[in-house]
mmCIF file with all atom_site columns, C-alpha atoms and ligand atoms in Angstrom:
data_model
loop_
_atom_site.group_PDB
_atom_site.id
_atom_site.type_symbol
_atom_site.label_atom_id
_atom_site.label_alt_id
_atom_site.label_comp_id
_atom_site.label_asym_id
_atom_site.label_entity_id
_atom_site.label_seq_id
_atom_site.pdbx_PDB_ins_code
_atom_site.Cartn_x
_atom_site.Cartn_y
_atom_site.Cartn_z
_atom_site.occupancy
_atom_site.B_iso_or_equiv
_atom_site.pdbx_formal_charge
_atom_site.auth_seq_id
_atom_site.auth_comp_id
_atom_site.auth_asym_id
_atom_site.auth_atom_id
_atom_site.pdbx_PDB_model_num
ATOM   1   C  CA  . UNK A 1 1   ? 53.061 38.030 -91.917 1.00 67.00 ? 26  UNK A CA  1
ATOM   2   C  CA  . UNK A 1 2   ? 56.845 37.920 -92.324 1.00 72.00 ? 27  UNK A CA  1
ATOM   3   C  CA  . UNK A 1 3   ? 57.118 40.923 -90.082 1.00 92.00 ? 28  UNK A CA  1
ATOM   4   C  CA  . UNK A 1 4   ? 54.979 39.262 -87.419 1.00 97.00 ? 29  UNK A CA  1
ATOM   5   C  CA  . UNK A 1 5   ? 56.503 35.781 -87.256 1.00 98.00 ? 30  UNK A CA  1
ATOM   6   C  CA  . UNK A 1 6   ? 59.656 33.917 -88.220 1.00 98.00 ? 31  UNK A CA  1
ATOM   7   C  CA  . UNK A 1 7   ? 59.493 31.234 -90.906 1.00 97.00 ? 32  UNK A CA  1
ATOM   8   C  CA  . UNK A 1 8   ? 59.813 28.520 -88.260 1.00 98.00 ? 33  UNK A CA  1
ATOM   9   C  CA  . UNK A 1 9   ? 57.657 28.387 -85.114 1.00 98.00 ? 34  UNK A CA  1
ATOM   10  C  CA  . UNK A 1 10  ? 59.058 29.984 -81.981 1.00 98.00 ? 35  UNK A CA  1
ATOM   11  C  CA  . UNK A 1 11  ? 58.137 28.994 -78.443 1.00 98.00 ? 36  UNK A CA  1
ATOM   12  C  CA  . UNK A 1 12  ? 59.604 31.006 -75.590 1.00 98.00 ? 37  UNK A CA  1
ATOM   13  C  CA  . UNK A 1 13  ? 59.659 29.191 -72.279 1.00 97.00 ? 38  UNK A CA  1
ATOM   14  C  CA  . UNK A 1 14  ? 60.196 31.359 -69.230 1.00 97.00 ? 39  UNK A CA  1
ATOM   15  C  CA  . UNK A 1 15  ? 60.285 30.629 -65.538 1.00 96.00 ? 40  UNK A CA  1
ATOM   16  C  CA  . UNK A 1 16  ? 62.346 31.637 -62.535 1.00 95.00 ? 41  UNK A CA  1
ATOM   17  C  CA  . UNK A 1 17  ? 65.414 29.554 -61.573 1.00 92.00 ? 42  UNK A CA  1
ATOM   18  C  CA  . UNK A 1 18  ? 64.421 26.325 -59.852 1.00 90.00 ? 43  UNK A CA  1
ATOM   19  C  CA  . UNK A 1 19  ? 60.933 26.132 -61.318 1.00 93.00 ? 44  UNK A CA  1
ATOM   20  C  CA  . UNK A 1 20  ? 61.899 22.998 -63.252 1.00 91.00 ? 45  UNK A CA  1
ATOM   21  C  CA  . UNK A 1 21  ? 61.832 24.617 -66.674 1.00 93.00 ? 46  UNK A CA  1
ATOM   22  C  CA  . UNK A 1 22  ? 64.805 22.806 -68.160 1.00 91.00 ? 47  UNK A CA  1
ATOM   23  C  CA  . UNK A 1 23  ? 63.704 19.374 -66.883 1.00 92.00 ? 48  UNK A CA  1
ATOM   24  C  CA  . UNK A 1 24  ? 60.122 19.742 -68.115 1.00 95.00 ? 49  UNK A CA  1
ATOM   25  C  CA  . UNK A 1 25  ? 61.361 21.050 -71.438 1.00 95.00 ? 50  UNK A CA  1
ATOM   26  C  CA  . UNK A 1 26  ? 63.719 18.193 -72.146 1.00 94.00 ? 51  UNK A CA  1
ATOM   27  C  CA  . UNK A 1 27  ? 60.930 15.694 -71.470 1.00 96.00 ? 52  UNK A CA  1
ATOM   28  C  CA  . UNK A 1 28  ? 58.512 17.653 -73.692 1.00 96.00 ? 53  UNK A CA  1
ATOM   29  C  CA  . UNK A 1 29  ? 61.051 17.739 -76.505 1.00 95.00 ? 54  UNK A CA  1
ATOM   30  C  CA  . UNK A 1 30  ? 61.617 13.994 -76.241 1.00 95.00 ? 55  UNK A CA  1
ATOM   31  C  CA  . UNK A 1 31  ? 57.860 13.402 -76.418 1.00 96.00 ? 56  UNK A CA  1
ATOM   32  C  CA  . UNK A 1 32  ? 57.285 15.707 -79.379 1.00 96.00 ? 57  UNK A CA  1
ATOM   33  C  CA  . UNK A 1 33  ? 60.263 14.310 -81.279 1.00 95.00 ? 58  UNK A CA  1
ATOM   34  C  CA  . UNK A 1 34  ? 58.718 10.860 -80.875 1.00 96.00 ? 59  UNK A CA  1
ATOM   35  C  CA  . UNK A 1 35  ? 55.623 12.294 -82.567 1.00 95.00 ? 60  UNK A CA  1
ATOM   36  C  CA  . UNK A 1 36  ? 57.706 13.417 -85.522 1.00 96.00 ? 61  UNK A CA  1
ATOM   37  C  CA  . UNK A 1 37  ? 58.221 17.064 -84.728 1.00 97.00 ? 62  UNK A CA  1
ATOM   38  C  CA  . UNK A 1 38  ? 61.604 18.646 -85.348 1.00 97.00 ? 63  UNK A CA  1
ATOM   39  C  CA  . UNK A 1 39  ? 62.446 20.767 -82.331 1.00 97.00 ? 64  UNK A CA  1
ATOM   40  C  CA  . UNK A 1 40  ? 65.564 22.793 -81.648 1.00 97.00 ? 65  UNK A CA  1
ATOM   41  C  CA  . UNK A 1 41  ? 66.018 23.875 -78.046 1.00 96.00 ? 66  UNK A CA  1
ATOM   42  C  CA  . UNK A 1 42  ? 68.353 26.680 -77.113 1.00 97.00 ? 67  UNK A CA  1
ATOM   43  C  CA  . UNK A 1 43  ? 69.209 28.185 -73.771 1.00 97.00 ? 68  UNK A CA  1
ATOM   44  C  CA  . UNK A 1 44  ? 69.347 31.961 -74.164 1.00 98.00 ? 69  UNK A CA  1
ATOM   45  C  CA  . UNK A 1 45  ? 71.693 32.337 -71.188 1.00 98.00 ? 70  UNK A CA  1
ATOM   46  C  CA  . UNK A 1 46  ? 74.180 29.918 -72.772 1.00 98.00 ? 71  UNK A CA  1
ATOM   47  C  CA  . UNK A 1 47  ? 74.446 32.150 -75.841 1.00 98.00 ? 72  UNK A CA  1
ATOM   48  C  CA  . UNK A 1 48  ? 75.077 35.170 -73.611 1.00 98.00 ? 73  UNK A CA  1
ATOM   49  C  CA  . UNK A 1 49  ? 77.555 33.153 -71.550 1.00 98.00 ? 74  UNK A CA  1
ATOM   50  C  CA  . UNK A 1 50  ? 79.563 32.057 -74.581 1.00 98.00 ? 75  UNK A CA  1
ATOM   51  C  CA  . UNK A 1 51  ? 80.250 35.651 -75.624 1.00 98.00 ? 76  UNK A CA  1
ATOM   52  C  CA  . UNK A 1 52  ? 80.834 36.819 -72.060 1.00 98.00 ? 77  UNK A CA  1
ATOM   53  C  CA  . UNK A 1 53  ? 83.408 34.072 -71.476 1.00 98.00 ? 78  UNK A CA  1
ATOM   54  C  CA  . UNK A 1 54  ? 85.144 34.807 -74.796 1.00 98.00 ? 79  UNK A CA  1
ATOM   55  C  CA  . UNK A 1 55  ? 85.440 38.425 -73.740 1.00 98.00 ? 80  UNK A CA  1
ATOM   56  C  CA  . UNK A 1 56  ? 86.833 37.324 -70.376 1.00 98.00 ? 81  UNK A CA  1
ATOM   57  C  CA  . UNK A 1 57  ? 83.989 39.009 -68.471 1.00 98.00 ? 82  UNK A CA  1
ATOM   58  C  CA  . UNK A 1 58  ? 82.642 36.092 -66.430 1.00 98.00 ? 83  UNK A CA  1
ATOM   59  C  CA  . UNK A 1 59  ? 83.463 32.574 -65.296 1.00 97.00 ? 84  UNK A CA  1
ATOM   60  C  CA  . UNK A 1 60  ? 79.941 31.247 -64.931 1.00 96.00 ? 85  UNK A CA  1
ATOM   61  C  CA  . UNK A 1 61  ? 76.326 31.979 -65.914 1.00 95.00 ? 86  UNK A CA  1
ATOM   62  C  CA  . UNK A 1 62  ? 75.287 33.525 -62.624 1.00 95.00 ? 87  UNK A CA  1
ATOM   63  C  CA  . UNK A 1 63  ? 77.866 36.295 -63.018 1.00 97.00 ? 88  UNK A CA  1
ATOM   64  C  CA  . UNK A 1 64  ? 76.179 37.660 -66.147 1.00 98.00 ? 89  UNK A CA  1
ATOM   65  C  CA  . UNK A 1 65  ? 73.487 39.570 -64.222 1.00 98.00 ? 90  UNK A CA  1
ATOM   66  C  CA  . UNK A 1 66  ? 76.150 41.424 -62.248 1.00 98.00 ? 91  UNK A CA  1
ATOM   67  C  CA  . UNK A 1 67  ? 77.762 42.873 -65.389 1.00 98.00 ? 92  UNK A CA  1
ATOM   68  C  CA  . UNK A 1 68  ? 77.173 46.493 -66.350 1.00 98.00 ? 93  UNK A CA  1
ATOM   69  C  CA  . UNK A 1 69  ? 73.654 47.033 -67.688 1.00 98.00 ? 94  UNK A CA  1
ATOM   70  C  CA  . UNK A 1 70  ? 74.787 48.165 -71.140 1.00 98.00 ? 95  UNK A CA  1
ATOM   71  C  CA  . UNK A 1 71  ? 76.972 45.091 -71.437 1.00 98.00 ? 96  UNK A CA  1
ATOM   72  C  CA  . UNK A 1 72  ? 74.026 42.867 -70.500 1.00 98.00 ? 97  UNK A CA  1
ATOM   73  C  CA  . UNK A 1 73  ? 71.896 44.545 -73.172 1.00 98.00 ? 98  UNK A CA  1
ATOM   74  C  CA  . UNK A 1 74  ? 74.632 44.026 -75.742 1.00 98.00 ? 99  UNK A CA  1
ATOM   75  C  CA  . UNK A 1 75  ? 74.975 40.345 -74.826 1.00 98.00 ? 100 UNK A CA  1
ATOM   76  C  CA  . UNK A 1 76  ? 71.187 40.005 -74.859 1.00 98.00 ? 101 UNK A CA  1
ATOM   77  C  CA  . UNK A 1 77  ? 70.875 41.490 -78.322 1.00 98.00 ? 102 UNK A CA  1
ATOM   78  C  CA  . UNK A 1 78  ? 73.740 39.405 -79.714 1.00 98.00 ? 103 UNK A CA  1
ATOM   79  C  CA  . UNK A 1 79  ? 72.231 36.237 -78.246 1.00 98.00 ? 104 UNK A CA  1
ATOM   80  C  CA  . UNK A 1 80  ? 68.826 36.884 -79.824 1.00 98.00 ? 105 UNK A CA  1
ATOM   81  C  CA  . UNK A 1 81  ? 70.369 37.565 -83.255 1.00 98.00 ? 106 UNK A CA  1
ATOM   82  C  CA  . UNK A 1 82  ? 72.608 34.539 -83.112 1.00 98.00 ? 107 UNK A CA  1
ATOM   83  C  CA  . UNK A 1 83  ? 69.785 32.224 -82.065 1.00 98.00 ? 108 UNK A CA  1
ATOM   84  C  CA  . UNK A 1 84  ? 67.610 33.321 -84.996 1.00 98.00 ? 109 UNK A CA  1
ATOM   85  C  CA  . UNK A 1 85  ? 70.480 33.226 -87.503 1.00 98.00 ? 110 UNK A CA  1
ATOM   86  C  CA  . UNK A 1 86  ? 71.350 29.683 -86.475 1.00 98.00 ? 111 UNK A CA  1
ATOM   87  C  CA  . UNK A 1 87  ? 67.715 28.605 -86.630 1.00 98.00 ? 112 UNK A CA  1
ATOM   88  C  CA  . UNK A 1 88  ? 67.159 30.122 -90.067 1.00 98.00 ? 113 UNK A CA  1
ATOM   89  C  CA  . UNK A 1 89  ? 69.782 27.733 -91.378 1.00 98.00 ? 114 UNK A CA  1
ATOM   90  C  CA  . UNK A 1 90  ? 68.436 24.676 -89.611 1.00 98.00 ? 115 UNK A CA  1
ATOM   91  C  CA  . UNK A 1 91  ? 64.669 24.985 -89.399 1.00 98.00 ? 116 UNK A CA  1
ATOM   92  C  CA  . UNK A 1 92  ? 61.860 24.845 -91.931 1.00 97.00 ? 117 UNK A CA  1
ATOM   93  C  CA  . UNK A 1 93  ? 58.255 25.997 -91.737 1.00 96.00 ? 118 UNK A CA  1
ATOM   94  C  CA  . UNK A 1 94  ? 57.018 23.050 -89.704 1.00 95.00 ? 119 UNK A CA  1
ATOM   95  C  CA  . UNK A 1 95  ? 59.933 23.033 -87.271 1.00 97.00 ? 120 UNK A CA  1
ATOM   96  C  CA  . UNK A 1 96  ? 59.964 24.557 -83.832 1.00 98.00 ? 121 UNK A CA  1
ATOM   97  C  CA  . UNK A 1 97  ? 62.541 26.634 -82.029 1.00 98.00 ? 122 UNK A CA  1
ATOM   98  C  CA  . UNK A 1 98  ? 62.194 26.492 -78.250 1.00 97.00 ? 123 UNK A CA  1
ATOM   99  C  CA  . UNK A 1 99  ? 63.982 29.226 -76.320 1.00 98.00 ? 124 UNK A CA  1
ATOM   100 C  CA  . UNK A 1 100 ? 64.632 28.552 -72.629 1.00 97.00 ? 125 UNK A CA  1
ATOM   101 C  CA  . UNK A 1 101 ? 64.979 31.960 -70.994 1.00 97.00 ? 126 UNK A CA  1
ATOM   102 C  CA  . UNK A 1 102 ? 63.742 34.440 -68.386 1.00 98.00 ? 127 UNK A CA  1
ATOM   103 C  CA  . UNK A 1 103 ? 61.071 37.152 -68.604 1.00 98.00 ? 128 UNK A CA  1
ATOM   104 C  CA  . UNK A 1 104 ? 62.782 38.909 -65.729 1.00 97.00 ? 129 UNK A CA  1
ATOM   105 C  CA  . UNK A 1 105 ? 66.364 38.854 -64.442 1.00 97.00 ? 130 UNK A CA  1
ATOM   106 C  CA  . UNK A 1 106 ? 67.177 40.069 -60.949 1.00 96.00 ? 131 UNK A CA  1
ATOM   107 C  CA  . UNK A 1 107 ? 70.163 42.424 -61.159 1.00 97.00 ? 132 UNK A CA  1
ATOM   108 C  CA  . UNK A 1 108 ? 71.704 44.696 -58.491 1.00 96.00 ? 133 UNK A CA  1
ATOM   109 C  CA  . UNK A 1 109 ? 70.213 47.704 -60.293 1.00 96.00 ? 134 UNK A CA  1
ATOM   110 C  CA  . UNK A 1 110 ? 66.681 46.375 -60.658 1.00 96.00 ? 135 UNK A CA  1
ATOM   111 C  CA  . UNK A 1 111 ? 64.629 43.764 -62.490 1.00 97.00 ? 136 UNK A CA  1
ATOM   112 C  CA  . UNK A 1 112 ? 65.866 43.547 -66.081 1.00 98.00 ? 137 UNK A CA  1
ATOM   113 C  CA  . UNK A 1 113 ? 63.300 42.522 -68.706 1.00 98.00 ? 138 UNK A CA  1
ATOM   114 C  CA  . UNK A 1 114 ? 64.524 39.372 -70.396 1.00 98.00 ? 139 UNK A CA  1
ATOM   115 C  CA  . UNK A 1 115 ? 62.170 39.843 -73.331 1.00 98.00 ? 140 UNK A CA  1
ATOM   116 C  CA  . UNK A 1 116 ? 62.287 43.530 -74.279 1.00 98.00 ? 141 UNK A CA  1
ATOM   117 C  CA  . UNK A 1 117 ? 61.306 44.759 -77.725 1.00 97.00 ? 142 UNK A CA  1
ATOM   118 C  CA  . UNK A 1 118 ? 64.754 44.373 -79.271 1.00 97.00 ? 143 UNK A CA  1
ATOM   119 C  CA  . UNK A 1 119 ? 64.810 40.678 -78.323 1.00 98.00 ? 144 UNK A CA  1
ATOM   120 C  CA  . UNK A 1 120 ? 61.239 40.113 -79.509 1.00 98.00 ? 145 UNK A CA  1
ATOM   121 C  CA  . UNK A 1 121 ? 62.016 41.813 -82.839 1.00 98.00 ? 146 UNK A CA  1
ATOM   122 C  CA  . UNK A 1 122 ? 64.320 38.838 -83.449 1.00 98.00 ? 147 UNK A CA  1
ATOM   123 C  CA  . UNK A 1 123 ? 62.430 35.987 -81.801 1.00 98.00 ? 148 UNK A CA  1
ATOM   124 C  CA  . UNK A 1 124 ? 58.856 37.012 -82.757 1.00 98.00 ? 149 UNK A CA  1
ATOM   125 C  CA  . UNK A 1 125 ? 57.354 34.338 -80.515 1.00 98.00 ? 150 UNK A CA  1
ATOM   126 C  CA  . UNK A 1 126 ? 54.324 32.302 -81.608 1.00 98.00 ? 151 UNK A CA  1
ATOM   127 C  CA  . UNK A 1 127 ? 53.696 31.667 -77.932 1.00 98.00 ? 152 UNK A CA  1
ATOM   128 C  CA  . UNK A 1 128 ? 55.158 32.503 -74.530 1.00 98.00 ? 153 UNK A CA  1
ATOM   129 C  CA  . UNK A 1 129 ? 54.930 29.768 -71.919 1.00 98.00 ? 154 UNK A CA  1
ATOM   130 C  CA  . UNK A 1 130 ? 55.401 30.670 -68.271 1.00 98.00 ? 155 UNK A CA  1
ATOM   131 C  CA  . UNK A 1 131 ? 56.382 27.754 -66.069 1.00 97.00 ? 156 UNK A CA  1
ATOM   132 C  CA  . UNK A 1 132 ? 55.412 28.192 -62.436 1.00 97.00 ? 157 UNK A CA  1
ATOM   133 C  CA  . UNK A 1 133 ? 55.611 25.988 -59.363 1.00 96.00 ? 158 UNK A CA  1
ATOM   134 C  CA  . UNK A 1 134 ? 54.824 26.024 -55.689 1.00 96.00 ? 159 UNK A CA  1
ATOM   135 C  CA  . UNK A 1 135 ? 57.260 28.552 -54.121 1.00 95.00 ? 160 UNK A CA  1
ATOM   136 C  CA  . UNK A 1 136 ? 58.176 26.032 -51.395 1.00 94.00 ? 161 UNK A CA  1
ATOM   137 C  CA  . UNK A 1 137 ? 59.191 23.476 -54.029 1.00 92.00 ? 162 UNK A CA  1
ATOM   138 C  CA  . UNK A 1 138 ? 61.193 26.137 -55.880 1.00 93.00 ? 163 UNK A CA  1
ATOM   139 C  CA  . UNK A 1 139 ? 62.953 27.013 -52.655 1.00 91.00 ? 164 UNK A CA  1
ATOM   140 C  CA  . UNK A 1 140 ? 64.072 23.469 -52.010 1.00 88.00 ? 165 UNK A CA  1
ATOM   141 C  CA  . UNK A 1 141 ? 65.128 22.982 -55.652 1.00 83.00 ? 166 UNK A CA  1
ATOM   142 C  CA  . UNK A 1 142 ? 67.179 26.185 -55.602 1.00 80.00 ? 167 UNK A CA  1
ATOM   143 C  CA  . UNK A 1 143 ? 68.870 25.031 -52.421 1.00 80.00 ? 168 UNK A CA  1
ATOM   144 C  CA  . UNK A 1 144 ? 69.645 21.653 -54.012 1.00 77.00 ? 169 UNK A CA  1
ATOM   145 C  CA  . UNK A 1 145 ? 70.901 23.392 -57.185 1.00 69.00 ? 170 UNK A CA  1
ATOM   146 C  CA  . UNK A 1 146 ? 73.946 24.838 -55.417 1.00 62.00 ? 171 UNK A CA  1
ATOM   147 C  CA  . UNK A 1 147 ? 76.146 23.269 -58.083 1.00 59.00 ? 172 UNK A CA  1
ATOM   148 C  CA  . UNK A 1 148 ? 75.095 26.033 -60.441 1.00 58.00 ? 173 UNK A CA  1
ATOM   149 C  CA  . UNK A 1 149 ? 76.395 28.727 -58.104 1.00 52.00 ? 174 UNK A CA  1
ATOM   150 C  CA  . UNK A 1 150 ? 73.098 30.529 -57.674 1.00 57.00 ? 175 UNK A CA  1
ATOM   151 C  CA  . UNK A 1 151 ? 73.566 33.315 -55.220 1.00 55.00 ? 176 UNK A CA  1
ATOM   152 C  CA  . UNK A 1 152 ? 69.926 34.360 -54.945 1.00 62.00 ? 177 UNK A CA  1
ATOM   153 C  CA  . UNK A 1 153 ? 68.431 31.823 -52.534 1.00 60.00 ? 178 UNK A CA  1
ATOM   154 C  CA  . UNK A 1 154 ? 66.142 34.300 -50.823 1.00 76.00 ? 179 UNK A CA  1
ATOM   155 C  CA  . UNK A 1 155 ? 63.283 33.101 -48.683 1.00 88.00 ? 180 UNK A CA  1
ATOM   156 C  CA  . UNK A 1 156 ? 60.029 31.675 -49.961 1.00 93.00 ? 181 UNK A CA  1
ATOM   157 C  CA  . UNK A 1 157 ? 58.410 35.120 -50.077 1.00 93.00 ? 182 UNK A CA  1
ATOM   158 C  CA  . UNK A 1 158 ? 61.178 36.428 -52.358 1.00 92.00 ? 183 UNK A CA  1
ATOM   159 C  CA  . UNK A 1 159 ? 60.511 33.520 -54.680 1.00 94.00 ? 184 UNK A CA  1
ATOM   160 C  CA  . UNK A 1 160 ? 56.785 34.251 -54.665 1.00 95.00 ? 185 UNK A CA  1
ATOM   161 C  CA  . UNK A 1 161 ? 57.505 37.885 -55.510 1.00 95.00 ? 186 UNK A CA  1
ATOM   162 C  CA  . UNK A 1 162 ? 59.916 37.058 -58.321 1.00 95.00 ? 187 UNK A CA  1
ATOM   163 C  CA  . UNK A 1 163 ? 57.427 34.574 -59.760 1.00 96.00 ? 188 UNK A CA  1
ATOM   164 C  CA  . UNK A 1 164 ? 54.670 37.187 -59.891 1.00 97.00 ? 189 UNK A CA  1
ATOM   165 C  CA  . UNK A 1 165 ? 56.998 39.767 -61.468 1.00 97.00 ? 190 UNK A CA  1
ATOM   166 C  CA  . UNK A 1 166 ? 58.034 37.145 -64.020 1.00 97.00 ? 191 UNK A CA  1
ATOM   167 C  CA  . UNK A 1 167 ? 54.419 36.434 -64.939 1.00 98.00 ? 192 UNK A CA  1
ATOM   168 C  CA  . UNK A 1 168 ? 53.641 40.135 -65.275 1.00 98.00 ? 193 UNK A CA  1
ATOM   169 C  CA  . UNK A 1 169 ? 56.757 40.655 -67.404 1.00 98.00 ? 194 UNK A CA  1
ATOM   170 C  CA  . UNK A 1 170 ? 55.736 37.767 -69.670 1.00 98.00 ? 195 UNK A CA  1
ATOM   171 C  CA  . UNK A 1 171 ? 52.357 39.375 -70.329 1.00 98.00 ? 196 UNK A CA  1
ATOM   172 C  CA  . UNK A 1 172 ? 54.019 42.722 -70.985 1.00 98.00 ? 197 UNK A CA  1
ATOM   173 C  CA  . UNK A 1 173 ? 56.387 41.093 -73.504 1.00 98.00 ? 198 UNK A CA  1
ATOM   174 C  CA  . UNK A 1 174 ? 53.501 39.285 -75.176 1.00 98.00 ? 199 UNK A CA  1
ATOM   175 C  CA  . UNK A 1 175 ? 51.996 42.587 -76.299 1.00 98.00 ? 200 UNK A CA  1
ATOM   176 C  CA  . UNK A 1 176 ? 54.686 43.404 -78.881 1.00 97.00 ? 201 UNK A CA  1
ATOM   177 C  CA  . UNK A 1 177 ? 54.013 40.488 -81.224 1.00 98.00 ? 202 UNK A CA  1
ATOM   178 C  CA  . UNK A 1 178 ? 50.575 39.417 -79.994 1.00 98.00 ? 203 UNK A CA  1
ATOM   179 C  CA  . UNK A 1 179 ? 52.032 36.242 -78.564 1.00 98.00 ? 204 UNK A CA  1
ATOM   180 C  CA  . UNK A 1 180 ? 49.520 34.187 -76.618 1.00 98.00 ? 205 UNK A CA  1
ATOM   181 C  CA  . UNK A 1 181 ? 50.632 33.451 -73.059 1.00 98.00 ? 206 UNK A CA  1
ATOM   182 C  CA  . UNK A 1 182 ? 50.151 30.084 -71.418 1.00 98.00 ? 207 UNK A CA  1
ATOM   183 C  CA  . UNK A 1 183 ? 50.901 29.502 -67.743 1.00 97.00 ? 208 UNK A CA  1
ATOM   184 C  CA  . UNK A 1 184 ? 52.051 25.979 -66.955 1.00 97.00 ? 209 UNK A CA  1
ATOM   185 C  CA  . UNK A 1 185 ? 52.057 24.682 -63.417 1.00 96.00 ? 210 UNK A CA  1
ATOM   186 C  CA  . UNK A 1 186 ? 54.904 22.284 -62.714 1.00 95.00 ? 211 UNK A CA  1
ATOM   187 C  CA  . UNK A 1 187 ? 53.716 20.467 -59.622 1.00 91.00 ? 212 UNK A CA  1
ATOM   188 C  CA  . UNK A 1 188 ? 56.160 18.417 -57.570 1.00 89.00 ? 213 UNK A CA  1
ATOM   189 C  CA  . UNK A 1 189 ? 56.290 14.832 -58.890 1.00 88.00 ? 214 UNK A CA  1
ATOM   190 C  CA  . UNK A 1 190 ? 54.025 15.711 -61.824 1.00 92.00 ? 215 UNK A CA  1
ATOM   191 C  CA  . UNK A 1 191 ? 56.681 16.611 -64.356 1.00 92.00 ? 216 UNK A CA  1
ATOM   192 C  CA  . UNK A 1 192 ? 54.977 14.314 -66.839 1.00 95.00 ? 217 UNK A CA  1
ATOM   193 C  CA  . UNK A 1 193 ? 51.779 16.405 -66.779 1.00 95.00 ? 218 UNK A CA  1
ATOM   194 C  CA  . UNK A 1 194 ? 53.625 19.672 -67.316 1.00 96.00 ? 219 UNK A CA  1
ATOM   195 C  CA  . UNK A 1 195 ? 55.648 18.093 -70.132 1.00 96.00 ? 220 UNK A CA  1
ATOM   196 C  CA  . UNK A 1 196 ? 52.469 16.817 -71.807 1.00 96.00 ? 221 UNK A CA  1
ATOM   197 C  CA  . UNK A 1 197 ? 50.996 20.341 -71.749 1.00 96.00 ? 222 UNK A CA  1
ATOM   198 C  CA  . UNK A 1 198 ? 54.076 21.723 -73.481 1.00 96.00 ? 223 UNK A CA  1
ATOM   199 C  CA  . UNK A 1 199 ? 54.104 18.828 -75.952 1.00 96.00 ? 224 UNK A CA  1
ATOM   200 C  CA  . UNK A 1 200 ? 50.485 19.555 -76.883 1.00 96.00 ? 225 UNK A CA  1
ATOM   201 C  CA  . UNK A 1 201 ? 51.343 23.191 -77.461 1.00 95.00 ? 226 UNK A CA  1
ATOM   202 C  CA  . UNK A 1 202 ? 54.274 22.274 -79.717 1.00 95.00 ? 227 UNK A CA  1
ATOM   203 C  CA  . UNK A 1 203 ? 52.044 19.953 -81.728 1.00 95.00 ? 228 UNK A CA  1
ATOM   204 C  CA  . UNK A 1 204 ? 49.233 22.526 -81.996 1.00 94.00 ? 229 UNK A CA  1
ATOM   205 C  CA  . UNK A 1 205 ? 51.313 25.396 -83.387 1.00 94.00 ? 230 UNK A CA  1
HETATM 206 P  P1  . LIG B 2 .   ? 69.841 30.488 -67.056 1.00 52.66 ? 2   LIG B P1  1
HETATM 207 O  O1  . LIG B 2 .   ? 70.872 29.431 -66.962 1.00 52.66 ? 2   LIG B O1  1
HETATM 208 O  O2  . LIG B 2 .   ? 68.739 30.169 -68.023 1.00 52.66 ? 2   LIG B O2  1
HETATM 209 O  O3  . LIG B 2 .   ? 69.285 30.858 -65.709 1.00 52.66 ? 2   LIG B O3  1
HETATM 210 O  O4  . LIG B 2 .   ? 70.557 31.811 -67.639 1.00 52.66 ? 2   LIG B O4  1
HETATM 211 C  C1  . LIG B 2 .   ? 71.762 32.270 -67.099 1.00 52.66 ? 2   LIG B C1  1
HETATM 212 C  C2  . LIG B 2 .   ? 71.821 33.768 -67.065 1.00 52.66 ? 2   LIG B C2  1
HETATM 213 O  O5  . LIG B 2 .   ? 71.717 34.296 -68.387 1.00 52.66 ? 2   LIG B O5  1
HETATM 214 C  C3  . LIG B 2 .   ? 70.722 34.453 -66.287 1.00 52.66 ? 2   LIG B C3  1
HETATM 215 O  O6  . LIG B 2 .   ? 70.959 34.479 -64.909 1.00 52.66 ? 2   LIG B O6  1
HETATM 216 C  C4  . LIG B 2 .   ? 70.757 35.845 -66.885 1.00 52.66 ? 2   LIG B C4  1
HETATM 217 O  O7  . LIG B 2 .   ? 71.799 36.616 -66.320 1.00 52.66 ? 2   LIG B O7  1
HETATM 218 C  C5  . LIG B 2 .   ? 71.095 35.562 -68.339 1.00 52.66 ? 2   LIG B C5  1
HETATM 219 N  N1  . LIG B 2 .   ? 69.898 35.552 -69.189 1.00 52.66 ? 2   LIG B N1  1
HETATM 220 C  C6  . LIG B 2 .   ? 69.201 34.476 -69.619 1.00 52.66 ? 2   LIG B C6  1
HETATM 221 N  N2  . LIG B 2 .   ? 68.185 34.859 -70.406 1.00 52.66 ? 2   LIG B N2  1
HETATM 222 C  C7  . LIG B 2 .   ? 68.238 36.228 -70.477 1.00 52.66 ? 2   LIG B C7  1
HETATM 223 C  C8  . LIG B 2 .   ? 67.476 37.225 -71.152 1.00 52.66 ? 2   LIG B C8  1
HETATM 224 N  N3  . LIG B 2 .   ? 66.439 36.911 -71.951 1.00 52.66 ? 2   LIG B N3  1
HETATM 225 N  N4  . LIG B 2 .   ? 67.833 38.519 -70.984 1.00 52.66 ? 2   LIG B N4  1
HETATM 226 C  C9  . LIG B 2 .   ? 68.869 38.859 -70.205 1.00 52.66 ? 2   LIG B C9  1
HETATM 227 N  N5  . LIG B 2 .   ? 69.633 37.976 -69.566 1.00 52.66 ? 2   LIG B N5  1
HETATM 228 C  C10 . LIG B 2 .   ? 69.328 36.669 -69.691 1.00 52.66 ? 2   LIG B C10 1
HETATM 229 MG MG1 . LIG B 2 .   ? 67.409 26.389 -66.492 1.00 52.66 ? 3   LIG B MG1 1
#
């Protein structure tokens, strides 16, 4: 079993930018903490960003996907290792690590898998949650989220396409460690419902 799962529980939460992943997650974590669960949430991109900034390669998180592909892979691998190392020190058997990340990253070269085998060999997810939303809502959220310097505000059809690639990539990633996949719909003004679904999953693990 050790080779199939980490000691602590691991939940990977994926979803394209603007789907409301981070918001839903923080509410879900608040709710599950109130029910006595110890949950550590990490943003995978923040781990990559920390190294990339230290190395003087980028100024912000959106620049990461424009780096050379081998550099992105190196940052990706380092992030996965660091996340698990940190969690091994902090989390016990009943505790949950939640990783906020992407199943697919749009780069100039092509769509980079966010959860390839070398990442999964570290994370060994107990479950992969895919957060989805109405493409029109995602579009308006991405436009509002200009603060984060997103440079990929395509049209609604681009968002639809990226969302379907992201779902397909999540299922492909799930194969490596037999991680069940759950698709969570984050409807506009129903954040509470989406958060409750994630909370139930955290409590069921
Ligand atoms: P985020 O703030 O979650 O959108 O992440 C910022 C950036 O980190 C993304 O645009 C990607 O370039 C990178 N990133 C996040 N997760 C992954 C991953 N699993 N694999 C590769 N790059 C990632
Ligand atoms: Mg986010």
